[in-house]
Coordinates of C-alpha atoms in Angstrom, one line a residue:
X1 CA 0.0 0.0 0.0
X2 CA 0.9 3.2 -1.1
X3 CA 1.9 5.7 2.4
X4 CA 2.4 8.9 1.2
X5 CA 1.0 11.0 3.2
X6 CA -2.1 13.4 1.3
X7 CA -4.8 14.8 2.7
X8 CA -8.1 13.5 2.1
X9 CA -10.9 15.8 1.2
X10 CA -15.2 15.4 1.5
X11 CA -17.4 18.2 0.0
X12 CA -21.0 17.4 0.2
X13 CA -23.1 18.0 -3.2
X14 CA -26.7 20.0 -2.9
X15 CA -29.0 21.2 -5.6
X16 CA -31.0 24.3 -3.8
X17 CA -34.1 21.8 -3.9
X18 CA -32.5 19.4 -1.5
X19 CA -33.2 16.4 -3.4
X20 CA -31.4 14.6 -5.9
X21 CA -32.0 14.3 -9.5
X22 CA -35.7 12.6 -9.6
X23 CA -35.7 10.8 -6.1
X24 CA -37.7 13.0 -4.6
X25 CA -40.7 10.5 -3.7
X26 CA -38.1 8.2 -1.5
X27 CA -39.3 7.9 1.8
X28 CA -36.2 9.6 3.5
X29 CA -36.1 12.9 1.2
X30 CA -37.1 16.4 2.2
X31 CA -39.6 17.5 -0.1
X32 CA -39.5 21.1 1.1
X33 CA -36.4 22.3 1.8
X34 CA -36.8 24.7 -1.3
X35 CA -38.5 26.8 1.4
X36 CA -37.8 24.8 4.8
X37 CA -34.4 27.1 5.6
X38 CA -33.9 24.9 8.4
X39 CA -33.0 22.0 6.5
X40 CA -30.1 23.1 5.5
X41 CA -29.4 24.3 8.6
X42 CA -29.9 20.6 9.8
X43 CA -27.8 19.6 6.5
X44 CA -24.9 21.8 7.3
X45 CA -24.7 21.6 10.9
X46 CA -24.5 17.6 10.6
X47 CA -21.7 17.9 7.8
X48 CA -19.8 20.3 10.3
X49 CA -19.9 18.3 12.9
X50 CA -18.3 15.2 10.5
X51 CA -15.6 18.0 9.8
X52 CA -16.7 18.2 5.7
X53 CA -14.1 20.4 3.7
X54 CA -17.0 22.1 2.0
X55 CA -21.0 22.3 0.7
X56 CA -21.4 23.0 -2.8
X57 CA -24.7 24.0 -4.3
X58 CA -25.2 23.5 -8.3
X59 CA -27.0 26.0 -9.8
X60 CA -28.3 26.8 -13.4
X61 CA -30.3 29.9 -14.9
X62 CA -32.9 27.9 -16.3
X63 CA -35.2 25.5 -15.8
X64 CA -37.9 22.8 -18.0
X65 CA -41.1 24.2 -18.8
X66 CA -42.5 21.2 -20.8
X67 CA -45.5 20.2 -18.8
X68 CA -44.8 16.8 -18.3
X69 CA -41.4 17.6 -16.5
X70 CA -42.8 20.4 -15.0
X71 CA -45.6 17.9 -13.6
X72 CA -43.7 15.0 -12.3
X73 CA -39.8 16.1 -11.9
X74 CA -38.3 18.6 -8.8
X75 CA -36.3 20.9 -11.5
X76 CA -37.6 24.1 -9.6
X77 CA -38.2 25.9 -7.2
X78 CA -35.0 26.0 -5.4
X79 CA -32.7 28.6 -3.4
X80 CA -30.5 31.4 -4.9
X81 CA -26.9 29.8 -3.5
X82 CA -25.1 33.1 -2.6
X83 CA -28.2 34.1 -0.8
X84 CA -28.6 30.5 0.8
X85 CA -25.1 30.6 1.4
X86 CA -24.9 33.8 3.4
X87 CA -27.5 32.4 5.4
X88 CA -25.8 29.0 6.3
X89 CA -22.7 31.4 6.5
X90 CA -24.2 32.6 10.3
X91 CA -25.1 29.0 11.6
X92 CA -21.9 27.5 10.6
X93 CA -18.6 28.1 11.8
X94 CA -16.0 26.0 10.1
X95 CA -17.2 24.3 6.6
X96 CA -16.7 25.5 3.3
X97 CA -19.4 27.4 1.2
X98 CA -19.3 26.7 -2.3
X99 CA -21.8 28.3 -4.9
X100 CA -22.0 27.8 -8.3
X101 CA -22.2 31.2 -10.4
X102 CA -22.1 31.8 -14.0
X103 CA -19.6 34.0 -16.2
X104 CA -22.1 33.5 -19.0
X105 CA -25.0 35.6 -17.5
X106 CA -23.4 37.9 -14.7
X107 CA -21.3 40.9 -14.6
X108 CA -17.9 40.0 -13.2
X109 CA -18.8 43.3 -10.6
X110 CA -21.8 42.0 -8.6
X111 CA -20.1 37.9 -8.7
X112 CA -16.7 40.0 -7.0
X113 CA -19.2 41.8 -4.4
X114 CA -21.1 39.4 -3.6
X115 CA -18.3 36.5 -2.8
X116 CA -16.2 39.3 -0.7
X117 CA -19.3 39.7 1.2
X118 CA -19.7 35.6 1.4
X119 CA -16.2 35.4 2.6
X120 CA -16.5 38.2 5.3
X121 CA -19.6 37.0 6.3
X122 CA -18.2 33.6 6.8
X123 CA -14.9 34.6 8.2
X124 CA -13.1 32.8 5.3
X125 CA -15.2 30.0 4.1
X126 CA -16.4 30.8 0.9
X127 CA -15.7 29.1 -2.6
X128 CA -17.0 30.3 -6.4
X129 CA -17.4 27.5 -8.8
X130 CA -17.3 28.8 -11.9
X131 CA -19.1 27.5 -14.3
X132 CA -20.1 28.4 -18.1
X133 CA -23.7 27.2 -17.6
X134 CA -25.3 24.4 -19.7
X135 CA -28.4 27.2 -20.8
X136 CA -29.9 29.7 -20.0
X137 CA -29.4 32.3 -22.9
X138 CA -33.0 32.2 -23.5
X139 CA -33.6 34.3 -19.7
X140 CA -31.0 37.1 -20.6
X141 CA -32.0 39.0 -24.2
X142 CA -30.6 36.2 -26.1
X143 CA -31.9 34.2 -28.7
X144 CA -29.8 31.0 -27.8
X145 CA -27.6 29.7 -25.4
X146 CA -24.0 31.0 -25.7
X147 CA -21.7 29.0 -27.9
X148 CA -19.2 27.1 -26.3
X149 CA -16.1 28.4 -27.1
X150 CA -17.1 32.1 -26.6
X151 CA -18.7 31.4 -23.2
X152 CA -14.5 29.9 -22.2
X153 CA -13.3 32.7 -23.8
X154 CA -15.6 35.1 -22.1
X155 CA -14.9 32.7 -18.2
X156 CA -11.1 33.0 -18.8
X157 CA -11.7 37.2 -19.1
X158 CA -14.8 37.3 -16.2
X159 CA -12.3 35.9 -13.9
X160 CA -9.5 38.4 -14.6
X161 CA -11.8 41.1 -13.9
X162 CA -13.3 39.4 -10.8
X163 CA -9.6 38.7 -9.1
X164 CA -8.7 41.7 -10.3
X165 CA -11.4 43.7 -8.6
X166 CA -11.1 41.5 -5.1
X167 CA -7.4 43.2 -5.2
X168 CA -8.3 46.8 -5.9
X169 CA -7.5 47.3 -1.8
X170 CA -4.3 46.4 0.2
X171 CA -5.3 44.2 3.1
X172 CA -4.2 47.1 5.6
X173 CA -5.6 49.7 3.2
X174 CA -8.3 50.9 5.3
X175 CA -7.0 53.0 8.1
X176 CA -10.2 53.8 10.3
X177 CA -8.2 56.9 12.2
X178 CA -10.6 59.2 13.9
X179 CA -7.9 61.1 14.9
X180 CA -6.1 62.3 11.9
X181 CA -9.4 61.8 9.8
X182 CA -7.5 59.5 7.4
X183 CA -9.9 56.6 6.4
X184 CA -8.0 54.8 3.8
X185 CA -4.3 55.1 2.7
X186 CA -5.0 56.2 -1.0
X187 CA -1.9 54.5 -2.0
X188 CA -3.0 51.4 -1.5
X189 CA -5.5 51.5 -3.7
X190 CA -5.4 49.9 -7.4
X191 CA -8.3 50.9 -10.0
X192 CA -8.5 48.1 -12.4
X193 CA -9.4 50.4 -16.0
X194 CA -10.1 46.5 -16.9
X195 CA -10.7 46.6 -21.4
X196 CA -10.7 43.1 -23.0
X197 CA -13.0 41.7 -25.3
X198 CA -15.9 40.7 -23.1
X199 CA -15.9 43.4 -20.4
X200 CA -14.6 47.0 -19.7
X201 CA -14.6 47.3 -16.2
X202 CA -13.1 50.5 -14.2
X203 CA -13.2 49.8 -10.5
X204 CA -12.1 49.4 -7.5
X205 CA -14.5 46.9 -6.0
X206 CA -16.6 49.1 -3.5
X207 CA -16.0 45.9 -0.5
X208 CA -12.8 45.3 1.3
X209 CA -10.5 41.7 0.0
X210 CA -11.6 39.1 0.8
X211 CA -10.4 37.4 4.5
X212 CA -8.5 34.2 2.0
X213 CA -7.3 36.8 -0.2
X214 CA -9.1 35.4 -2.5
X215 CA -12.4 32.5 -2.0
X216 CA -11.3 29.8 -3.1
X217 CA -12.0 29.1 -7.3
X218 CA -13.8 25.6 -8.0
X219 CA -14.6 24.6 -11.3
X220 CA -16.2 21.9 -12.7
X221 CA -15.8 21.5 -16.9
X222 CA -13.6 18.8 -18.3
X223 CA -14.1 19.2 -22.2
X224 CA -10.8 20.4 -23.3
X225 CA -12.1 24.3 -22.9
X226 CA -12.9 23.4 -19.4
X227 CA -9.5 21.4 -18.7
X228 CA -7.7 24.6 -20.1
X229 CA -9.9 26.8 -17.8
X230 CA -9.1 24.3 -14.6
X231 CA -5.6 24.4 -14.9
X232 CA -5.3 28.0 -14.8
X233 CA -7.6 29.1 -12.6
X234 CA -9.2 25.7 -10.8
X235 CA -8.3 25.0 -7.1
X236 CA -11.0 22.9 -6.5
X237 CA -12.3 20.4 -9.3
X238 CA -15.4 18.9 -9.5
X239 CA -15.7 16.2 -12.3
X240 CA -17.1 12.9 -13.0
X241 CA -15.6 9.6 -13.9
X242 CA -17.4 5.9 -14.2
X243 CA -13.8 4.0 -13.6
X244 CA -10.5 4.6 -12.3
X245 CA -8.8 4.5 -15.2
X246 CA -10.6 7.9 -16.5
X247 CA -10.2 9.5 -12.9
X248 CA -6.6 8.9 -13.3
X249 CA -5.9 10.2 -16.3
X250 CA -8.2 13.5 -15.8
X251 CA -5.9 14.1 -12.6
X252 CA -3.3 13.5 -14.0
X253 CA -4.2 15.6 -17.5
X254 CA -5.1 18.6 -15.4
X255 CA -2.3 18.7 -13.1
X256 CA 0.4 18.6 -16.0
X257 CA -1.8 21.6 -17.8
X258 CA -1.2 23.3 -14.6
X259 CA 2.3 22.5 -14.2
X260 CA 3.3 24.1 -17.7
X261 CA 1.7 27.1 -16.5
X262 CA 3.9 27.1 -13.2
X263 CA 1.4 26.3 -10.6
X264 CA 2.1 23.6 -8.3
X265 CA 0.1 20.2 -8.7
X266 CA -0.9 20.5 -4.7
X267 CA -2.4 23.6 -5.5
X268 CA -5.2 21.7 -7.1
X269 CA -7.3 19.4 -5.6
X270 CA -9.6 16.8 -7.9
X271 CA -13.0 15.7 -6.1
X272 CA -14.7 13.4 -8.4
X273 CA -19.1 13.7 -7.8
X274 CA -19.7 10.0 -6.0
X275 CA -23.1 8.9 -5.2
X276 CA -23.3 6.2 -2.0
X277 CA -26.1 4.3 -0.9
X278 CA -24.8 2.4 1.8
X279 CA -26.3 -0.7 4.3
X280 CA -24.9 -1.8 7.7
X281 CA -24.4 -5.4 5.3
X282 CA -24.1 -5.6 1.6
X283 CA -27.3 -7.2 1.7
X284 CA -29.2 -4.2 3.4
X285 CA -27.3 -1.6 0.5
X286 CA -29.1 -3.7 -2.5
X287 CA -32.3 -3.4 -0.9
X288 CA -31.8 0.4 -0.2
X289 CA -30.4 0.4 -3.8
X290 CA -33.1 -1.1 -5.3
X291 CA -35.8 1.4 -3.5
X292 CA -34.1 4.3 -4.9
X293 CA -34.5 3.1 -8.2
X294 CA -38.0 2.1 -7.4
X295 CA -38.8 5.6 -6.5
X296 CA -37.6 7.3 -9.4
X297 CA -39.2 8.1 -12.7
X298 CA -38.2 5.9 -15.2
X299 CA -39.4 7.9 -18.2
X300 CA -38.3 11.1 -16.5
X301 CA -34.8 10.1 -16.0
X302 CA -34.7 8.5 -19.7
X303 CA -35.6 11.5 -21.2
X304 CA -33.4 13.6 -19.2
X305 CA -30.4 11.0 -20.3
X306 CA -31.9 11.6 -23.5
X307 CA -31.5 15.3 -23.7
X308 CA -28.3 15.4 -22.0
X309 CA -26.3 12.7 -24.2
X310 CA -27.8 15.0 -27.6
X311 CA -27.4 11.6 -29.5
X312 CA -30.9 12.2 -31.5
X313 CA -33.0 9.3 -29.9
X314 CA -35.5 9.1 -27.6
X315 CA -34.8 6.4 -25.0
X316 CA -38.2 6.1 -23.6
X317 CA -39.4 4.9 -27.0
X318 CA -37.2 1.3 -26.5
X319 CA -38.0 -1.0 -24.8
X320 CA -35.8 -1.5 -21.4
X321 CA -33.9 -4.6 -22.5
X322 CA -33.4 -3.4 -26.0
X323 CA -29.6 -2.3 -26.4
X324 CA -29.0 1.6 -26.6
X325 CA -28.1 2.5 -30.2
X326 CA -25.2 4.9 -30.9
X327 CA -25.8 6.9 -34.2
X328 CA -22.8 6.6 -36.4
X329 CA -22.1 10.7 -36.0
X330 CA -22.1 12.3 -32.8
X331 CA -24.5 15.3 -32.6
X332 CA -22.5 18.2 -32.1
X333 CA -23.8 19.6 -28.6
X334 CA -23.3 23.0 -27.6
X335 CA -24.0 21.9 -23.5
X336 CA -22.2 19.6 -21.5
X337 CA -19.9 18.7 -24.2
X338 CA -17.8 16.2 -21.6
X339 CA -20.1 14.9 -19.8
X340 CA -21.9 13.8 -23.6
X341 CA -18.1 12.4 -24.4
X342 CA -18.4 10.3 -21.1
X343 CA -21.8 8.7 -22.0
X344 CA -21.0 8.2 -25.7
X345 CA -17.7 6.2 -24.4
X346 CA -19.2 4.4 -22.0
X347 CA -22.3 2.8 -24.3
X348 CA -19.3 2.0 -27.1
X349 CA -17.6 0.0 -24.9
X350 CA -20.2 -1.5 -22.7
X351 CA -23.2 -2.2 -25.6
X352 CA -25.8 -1.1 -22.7
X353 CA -29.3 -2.2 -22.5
X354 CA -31.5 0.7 -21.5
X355 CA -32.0 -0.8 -18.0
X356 CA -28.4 -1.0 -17.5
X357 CA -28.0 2.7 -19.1
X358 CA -30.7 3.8 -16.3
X359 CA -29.4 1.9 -13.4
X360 CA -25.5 3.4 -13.9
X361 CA -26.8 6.9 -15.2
X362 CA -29.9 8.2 -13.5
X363 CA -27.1 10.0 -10.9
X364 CA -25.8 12.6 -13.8
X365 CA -22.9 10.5 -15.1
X366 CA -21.5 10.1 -11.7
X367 CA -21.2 6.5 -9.9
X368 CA -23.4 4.5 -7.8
X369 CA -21.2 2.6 -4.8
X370 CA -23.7 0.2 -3.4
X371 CA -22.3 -1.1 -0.3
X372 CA -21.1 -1.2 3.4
X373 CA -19.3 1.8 5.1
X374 CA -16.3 -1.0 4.6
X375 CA -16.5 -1.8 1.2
X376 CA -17.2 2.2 0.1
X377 CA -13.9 2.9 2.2
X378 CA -11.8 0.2 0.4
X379 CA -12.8 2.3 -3.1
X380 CA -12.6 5.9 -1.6
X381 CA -8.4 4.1 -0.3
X382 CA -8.2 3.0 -3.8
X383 CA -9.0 6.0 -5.6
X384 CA -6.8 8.2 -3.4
X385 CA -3.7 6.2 -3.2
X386 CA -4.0 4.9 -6.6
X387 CA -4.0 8.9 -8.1
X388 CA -7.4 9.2 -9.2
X389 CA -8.9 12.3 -6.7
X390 CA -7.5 14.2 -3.9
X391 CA -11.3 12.8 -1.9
X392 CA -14.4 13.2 -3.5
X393 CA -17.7 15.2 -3.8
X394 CA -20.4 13.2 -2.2
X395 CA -24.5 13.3 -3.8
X396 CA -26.2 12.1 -1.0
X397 CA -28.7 9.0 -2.5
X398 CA -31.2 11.2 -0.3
X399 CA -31.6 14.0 2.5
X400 CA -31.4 13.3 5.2
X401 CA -31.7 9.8 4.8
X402 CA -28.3 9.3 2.6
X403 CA -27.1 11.9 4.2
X404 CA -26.9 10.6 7.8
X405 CA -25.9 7.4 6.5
X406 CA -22.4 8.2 5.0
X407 CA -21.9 10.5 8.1
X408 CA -23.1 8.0 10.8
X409 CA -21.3 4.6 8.8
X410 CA -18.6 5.9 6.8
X411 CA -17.0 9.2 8.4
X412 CA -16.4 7.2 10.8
X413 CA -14.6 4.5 8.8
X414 CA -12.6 6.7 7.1
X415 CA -11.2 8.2 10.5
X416 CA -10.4 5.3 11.4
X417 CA -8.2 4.5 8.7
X418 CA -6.7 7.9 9.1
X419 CA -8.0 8.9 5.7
X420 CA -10.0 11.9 7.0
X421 CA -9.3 14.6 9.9
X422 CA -11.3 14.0 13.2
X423 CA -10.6 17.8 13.9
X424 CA -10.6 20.7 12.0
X425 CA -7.4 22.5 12.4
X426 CA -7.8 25.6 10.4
X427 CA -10.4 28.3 10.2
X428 CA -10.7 29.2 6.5
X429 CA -11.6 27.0 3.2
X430 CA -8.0 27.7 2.1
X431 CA -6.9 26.1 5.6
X432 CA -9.5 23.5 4.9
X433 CA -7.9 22.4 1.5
X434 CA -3.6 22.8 2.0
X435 CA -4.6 25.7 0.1
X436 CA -2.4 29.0 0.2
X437 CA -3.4 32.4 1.1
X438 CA -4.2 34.1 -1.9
X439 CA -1.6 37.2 -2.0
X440 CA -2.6 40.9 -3.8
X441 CA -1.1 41.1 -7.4
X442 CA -1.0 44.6 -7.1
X443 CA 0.4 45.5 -3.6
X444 CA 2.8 43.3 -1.6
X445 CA 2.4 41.9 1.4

């Protein structure tokens, strides 16, 4: 066994509905914590307690109005994650707060404010994942969705402008003296007169930097835009992978990327999305398994496979032991072009029926471990040692059902094997994740 020393790392996956994908009718999910704020306080408090790096909350800018989604799956309502954030921000006092926001549809301005104001309120906790959106063009004067390549093009340039503007003040800028008068030292002051091709931006960001210097930057793309974007930017990845052998060589991918671009490879840490449903005995994690699936809209979650592979066929139409056929061209997609990539590799090589397809898939493209607290640790050890994550990004199978689960059974595990902290010893995100403090480009320290 491999004994190099790493840290392992557990953020804990949330849509702001509080269920997951279209499981919402299992017995043990919350079917109101859309609205029920003290869910997530329940939620967050629990994952504190197990010493969780960090929540993350998924967001898009859109959602299905078809009426037969609309009727039967939970894509809306759910919460604003900056806002829900800030909330869970003054109930928590160590985990990280992760919120997915778009460069595609905000002003780099109000994404700067508002996760300086996330990080003060949380004393240095928060995260930005930054993400391109899937859609959403539709709900912003557009005709379409952005095209892919502009919409990296334009996240490589909002970021600029958003670290940037986080550094328009020294960190001992502000000088508060009633007795001379002198607020802030004006030299220490930096206006950004930002001009690229996207965004002209002036500044200075009207907030003080943020506590880490900088939140922490997530991200979560891995077509070859979104590598590109991770490896510059990325502290924090968020991707999925069906076998080892593809975790590997995304880690290992993104972390040369980086490397030619100077930063260091433990300056990035790779959390693939994992989804556990776990039993006290194998036996007990079937049947749990199998209620899940139970619960779950077949059609619903066919379709949504469906729309999200953009390979032209309709997989409710065939029958569930009928193979899945692959058209002999690949739709060019203009969404989630690796995630597409993932499912078109996996039905070449496995030759899927559509039951299998459903029982693998209906998580997103992320895996299913079906098991004891035991068996789940001897693949979380795997992974780790073997290369293929720095810890992983756990979708709860429900909340708070799944939830209490994989902190009651395998937290506990995983401490014991000295894979996971039993005590925090840090205060921010940053300290959370090895991560350094971010210092000011413009001023030094």
């Amino acid at each position: 066994m491999n004994t190099e020393q790493r840290t392992f790392h557990l953020g804990a996956y949330f849509t702001g509905s509080g269920v997951q994908g279209d499981s919402w009718r299992h017995p043990q999910a919350d079917t109101d914590a859309y609205t029920d704020f003290t869910k997530y306080i329940s939620y967050a408090q629990k994952l504190e307690a197990a010493k969780f790096d960090a929540v993350f909350f998924y967001d898009n800018v859109f959602s299905a109005s078809d009426s037969e989604t609309v009727a039967r799956s939970p894509q809306a309502p759910r919460w604003d994650p900056v806002v829900l954030l800030s909330a869970l921000a003054v109930v928590t006092s160590r985990i990280g707060l992760v919120a997915s926001v778009s460069t595609s549809y905000n002003e780099p301005y109000n994404v700067a404010r508002k996760f300086a104001a996330l990080d003060h309120l949380s004393k240095g906790r928060a995260g930005w994942n930054v993400v391109t959106s899937t859609g959403g063009g539709e709900n912003f004067n557009l005709s379409r969705h952005m095209d892919h390549a502009k919409r990296y093009e334009r996240a490589h340039e909002f970021v600029d402008v958003v670290t940037g503007l986080w550094d328009s003040w020294a960190d001992d800028a502000f000088l508060r003296n009633k007795e001379t008068g002198q607020w802030a030292d004006s030299a220490k002051l930096h206006v950004l007169n930002y001009e690229g091709e996207f965004f002209r931006v002036k500044g200075p960001l009207n907030a003080p930097r943020p506590l880490q210097g900088w939140p922490v930057l997530s991200q979560a793309g891995s077509s070859e835009s979104g590598k590109d974007l991770a490896a510059r930017i990325g502290e924090m990845l968020y991707t999925a992978a069906q076998d080892k052998e593809d975790a590997q060589a995304f880690f290992a991918d993104v972390k040369a990327r980086a490397a030619l671009l100077g930063r260091p490879a433990s300056n990035i840490k790779i959390l693939p999305g994992v989804m556990p449903v776990i039993g006290r005995t194998q036996s007990e994690a079937e049947d749990k398994f199998e209620q899940l699936l139970e619960t779950r809209d077949v059609d619903i979650v066919l379709q949504s496979l469906s729309n999200y592979a953009s390979l032209g066929l309709d997989l409710t139409r065939l029958g569930f032991d009928d193979e899945v056929p692959l058209p002999e061209i690949i739709p060019v997609t203009n969404s989630h072009k690796s995630r597409q990539q993932l499912l078109v590799n996996w039905i070449r090589n496995e030759r899927p029926t559509v039951r299998q397809l459903y029982t693998k898939w209906s998580a997103g493209g992320h895996r299913f471990l079906v098991g004891t607290a035991q068996s789940i640790a001897d693949d979380f050890e795997e992974w780790f040692y073997d290369k293929a994550c720095d810890g992983f990004n756990i979708m709860f199978s429900s909340t708070p059902g799944g939830l209490d689960d994989f902190v009651e059974l395998v937290v506990p595990e995983l401490q014991k094997r000295q894979l996971f902290r039993k005590e925090y010893t840090g205060l921010t995100l940053r300290d959370h994740l090895g991560l350094p403090f971010k210092e000011n480009q413009f001023f030094n320290s």
